[in-house]
Amino acid sequence: QVRERLKQQVAEMKEKFPGFRPGLAILQVGNRDDSNLYINMKLKAAAEIGISANHIKLPNTATEADVLKCIASLNGDPAVHGFIVQLPLDSDKPINTEKITNAVAPEKDVDGLSSINAGKLSRGDLGDCFIPCTPKGCMELIRQTGVQVAGKRAVVVGRSKIVGAPMHDLLLWNHATVTTCHSKTSTLAEEVGKADILVVAAGKAEMVKGEWIKPGAIVIDCGINHVPDSTKASGKRVVGDVAYNTAKEKASYITPVPGGVGPMTVAMLMQSTVESAQRFLEKFQPGKWNIQYNQLTLKMPVPSDIEISQSCLPKPIDQVAKEVGLLPDEVELYGQTKAKVHLSTLKRLKNQPDGKYVVVTGITPTPLGEGKSTTTVGLVQALGAHLHQNVFACVRQPSQGPTFGIKGGAAGGGYCQVIPMEEFNLHLTGDIHAITAANNLVAAAVDARMFHELTQTDQALYNRLVPSVNGVRKFSDIQIRRLQKLGINKTDPSALTKEEINAFVRLDIDPGTITWQRVLDTNDRFLRKITIGQSPTEKGFSRTAQFDITVSSEIMAVLALSDGLDDMKKRLGRMVVASSKRGEPVTADDLGVTGALAVLMKDAVKPNLMQTLEGTPVFVHAGPFANIAHGNSSVLADKIALKLVGKDGFVVTEAGFGADIGMEKFFNIKCRYSGLRPHVVVLVATVRALKMHGGGPAVTAGVPLPKEYMEENLQLLAKGCSNLNKQIQNARIFGVPVVVAVNAFKTDTKAELALVVQLAKEAGAFDAVECTHWAEGGKGAVALAMAVQRASQTPSNFRFLYNVELPVIDKIRLIAQQIYGARDIELLPEAQEKVALYTKQGFGNLPVCMAKTHLSLSHDPEQKGAPTGFVLPIRDVRASVGAGFLYPLVGTMSTMPGLPTRPCFYDIDLDTVSGEVNGLF
């Protein structure tokens, strides 16, 4: 009856919440035959009822720490509603059973063995605890007799924590008068004879005699004992603690052994699991996070970003992780406010449908920026804290160069920030430092290899590259790969010919083709061109080189585009650092450095978890340049976030610079490699930038805005909307609906904002919305969030701009003509040579990542609006083969920014008493 009732209840849950199933976990240590038998009974019962049961088996070598770690993981798993530890624990190591049972979360302790559940039972809190399954089954059997428990005299024989003691409490709180007897009770027969209800759990065969029993009593026998019986094949039979044959003549009801209490115990385990699942559903709607949002205290005028950030107390990051459905062993804490998330999360959630994918981009900006990061944060705060949707922001990690230089931080602004902003803008969890170390290891390997090849014979090189260790020479795995690449299918170092040794040891790098530079995460203009190798120890082998800023390193782009540790390692190995004098590409794998790079990057590949001011979750991961790289946060962060939010949730990510750069690369490069398909484009526009595009005076960082930007000028604004129109069309080329977010400033008039909204809709935007999130937080972006929700329901006919199989020049021309508005392209001689070289080397089918100014749709930063008819000059073409793209250089640009006259660091200071960071970021 119990099982049928439970089966019906589970079916109703599944109907009401599609995809939901009550979850039971059974943790076993060792391999005892009796435990295996009991577990199989439980698994069979669970399957019959429709419960998803998971049997976790640890070896008998498991330590107490191993068991506790496993328990912690199951405690945090939202798919597990009931959880039991099968006793006894069959381990070679000492394990404290009490400690283990108490480690099980009380709300999942369906065995009712934890001290908390036992305490609640003893206090009579029956509706707020789990009761051990055997006493619970006994109580159900008593109820089935129809006899009222209240007022009856009950006797419990046995006082174990599993049966006797909780049975006493259960009968007591059901209003029976209860006596507990045990092995030391001197008048056992007399006490038994008084019982209207007798429960025996003493563990002694046929201890209670039939003649002791009061006529008409209810007898529940919990004992399982083996006694000799020559008539049985096994030589023994199972009996209870009550002499059944004589007791049944006196009792009105009696449970047989076997077949009485045992099956009811299993049934009650199932019932408790279903009850736990029901409690879960009352608290949490499946697919909906139970998340605590922070209430903002808005001030006018709006304080500085760092004042706002430091006025908000972030939630502990492990709480954020739990709220979004991450398990404890999937989270690696870095203090109280940031954590790394393990890639195993993706494997666990592989069958979870993805949420809606939203990319935030912008019109062609002023040098001040138009608030894409602020809008990204405002949108997720609105979707989460105000519309109660599951939502994740995925943003890039900023470089410390601009943070201390001219731009300041990149955590958003006003009441839309990732917090703590000083943690976000500085070292975070060290990913950029790992990239710096890895990049510079490759640079050191390039120069060292050239030096050693120039100063040693083939045999000397070979002896050092494949040394004899304890009389044995052996190729490393990476050397085997190099041999295979050379077509040498040998694994014995002594078997190589002189010609094969020469090919193996000599990369023969042409110094003039080296594209790999050293990097530093600081703006330092004096490192843009340097001479290396000037020490006498380098024997005159010097060359001209340079430092780039770390975020321009190809390793950053590799991190951002990898979809796992293995993929990242392969991409690192494919990175081309130079060409040989024969014109062949030289890779990191050829240098033998791939494994070391993977080791340096093994932690950096895990996304970083933070939160917004209003308590919505954020992944901060990777920060590639948006000119020579693709300018988007990591594929891995997006993929994990899409699984965590579920099919009705949202992931909002940001593409760097304007839509002609960051968005185009998001679609043609990031989405191509990730396989993800976006649902909505949010295009950020400001009245200030549109006036600039209409012919307004130059906007310069650190200089007050000219009066044209402070006064209403609808004519100037309307003319500048040509840029907005073009960027809307750019997004629509890819088949994705566009919502325009008009980021309002206090100097904008209502008429100006209304005009931008009107013209955006006329240009083909799905919707256009005025936003005040900088001053109001998520509340100021609710209208935008609702528009994004509506847009996400419309069909997204996503398509790429070009087929990667097209010739390199054709791919460049398509981007120039369709996205920038150019009439044609012109490849300068160096660019033509590179296209021919890369095509010959087999890289012609890579996507194209255009490196051009972000301040104009054209190559000329002075051309505003939506210029047409120009010819786009391609100065050079370079390859990021590991990341997976070619990047044509349009005009000149530096990959190492410099410091301005008055850098941001003038305003940054540390309070040495409180430890707080002060100043503007």
PDB file of N, CA and C in Angstrom, residues 352-357 641-651 677 679:
ATOM      1  N   GLN A 352      21.511  19.003 -18.974  1.00  0.00           N
ATOM      2  CA  GLN A 352      20.679  20.168 -18.647  1.00  0.00           C
ATOM      3  C   GLN A 352      20.547  21.051 -19.881  1.00  0.00           C
ATOM      4  N   PRO A 353      19.329  21.462 -20.269  1.00  0.00           N
ATOM      5  CA  PRO A 353      19.198  22.359 -21.434  1.00  0.00           C
ATOM      6  C   PRO A 353      19.812  23.723 -21.150  1.00  0.00           C
ATOM      7  N   ASP A 354      20.311  24.359 -22.196  1.00  0.00           N
ATOM      8  CA  ASP A 354      20.911  25.681 -22.064  1.00  0.00           C
ATOM      9  C   ASP A 354      19.846  26.755 -21.908  1.00  0.00           C
ATOM     10  N   GLY A 355      20.249  27.866 -21.269  1.00  0.00           N
ATOM     11  CA  GLY A 355      19.376  29.023 -21.170  1.00  0.00           C
ATOM     12  C   GLY A 355      19.466  29.887 -22.412  1.00  0.00           C
ATOM     13  N   LYS A 356      18.910  31.108 -22.313  1.00  0.00           N
ATOM     14  CA  LYS A 356      18.936  32.064 -23.415  1.00  0.00           C
ATOM     15  C   LYS A 356      20.262  32.827 -23.371  1.00  0.00           C
ATOM     16  N   TYR A 357      20.817  33.075 -24.549  1.00  0.00           N
ATOM     17  CA  TYR A 357      22.173  33.625 -24.689  1.00  0.00           C
ATOM     18  C   TYR A 357      22.073  35.044 -25.244  1.00  0.00           C
ATOM     19  N   ALA A 641      27.648  28.684 -17.382  1.00  0.00           N
ATOM     20  CA  ALA A 641      26.545  29.562 -16.974  1.00  0.00           C
ATOM     21  C   ALA A 641      25.241  29.157 -17.650  1.00  0.00           C
ATOM     22  N   LEU A 642      25.300  28.822 -18.932  1.00  0.00           N
ATOM     23  CA  LEU A 642      24.085  28.426 -19.657  1.00  0.00           C
ATOM     24  C   LEU A 642      23.458  27.169 -19.070  1.00  0.00           C
ATOM     25  N   LYS A 643      24.283  26.256 -18.585  1.00  0.00           N
ATOM     26  CA  LYS A 643      23.768  25.053 -17.927  1.00  0.00           C
ATOM     27  C   LYS A 643      23.175  25.389 -16.562  1.00  0.00           C
ATOM     28  N   LEU A 644      23.845  26.252 -15.815  1.00  0.00           N
ATOM     29  CA  LEU A 644      23.391  26.572 -14.459  1.00  0.00           C
ATOM     30  C   LEU A 644      22.064  27.322 -14.465  1.00  0.00           C
ATOM     31  N   VAL A 645      21.852  28.218 -15.426  1.00  0.00           N
ATOM     32  CA  VAL A 645      20.598  28.989 -15.420  1.00  0.00           C
ATOM     33  C   VAL A 645      19.409  28.147 -15.879  1.00  0.00           C
ATOM     34  N   GLY A 646      19.651  27.078 -16.630  1.00  0.00           N
ATOM     35  CA  GLY A 646      18.545  26.248 -17.101  1.00  0.00           C
ATOM     36  C   GLY A 646      17.827  26.863 -18.282  1.00  0.00           C
ATOM     37  N   LYS A 647      16.881  26.121 -18.852  1.00  0.00           N
ATOM     38  CA  LYS A 647      16.298  26.500 -20.151  1.00  0.00           C
ATOM     39  C   LYS A 647      15.536  27.821 -20.127  1.00  0.00           C
ATOM     40  N   ASP A 648      15.038  28.230 -18.973  1.00  0.00           N
ATOM     41  CA  ASP A 648      14.291  29.486 -18.908  1.00  0.00           C
ATOM     42  C   ASP A 648      15.133  30.656 -18.419  1.00  0.00           C
ATOM     43  N   GLY A 649      16.402  30.398 -18.125  1.00  0.00           N
ATOM     44  CA  GLY A 649      17.274  31.448 -17.606  1.00  0.00           C
ATOM     45  C   GLY A 649      18.002  32.188 -18.702  1.00  0.00           C
ATOM     46  N   PHE A 650      18.847  33.145 -18.286  1.00  0.00           N
ATOM     47  CA  PHE A 650      19.564  34.007 -19.232  1.00  0.00           C
ATOM     48  C   PHE A 650      21.046  34.080 -18.862  1.00  0.00           C
ATOM     49  N   VAL A 651      21.874  34.091 -19.896  1.00  0.00           N
ATOM     50  CA  VAL A 651      23.298  34.386 -19.737  1.00  0.00           C
ATOM     51  C   VAL A 651      23.579  35.624 -20.577  1.00  0.00           C
ATOM     52  N   ARG A 677      24.575  29.444 -29.865  1.00  0.00           N
ATOM     53  CA  ARG A 677      23.826  30.317 -30.751  1.00  0.00           C
ATOM     54  C   ARG A 677      23.100  31.386 -29.949  1.00  0.00           C
ATOM     55  N   HIS A 679      20.571  34.463 -28.762  1.00  0.00           N
ATOM     56  CA  HIS A 679      19.142  34.732 -28.924  1.00  0.00           C
ATOM     57  C   HIS A 679      18.847  36.213 -29.112  1.00  0.00           C
TER      58      HIS A 679
END
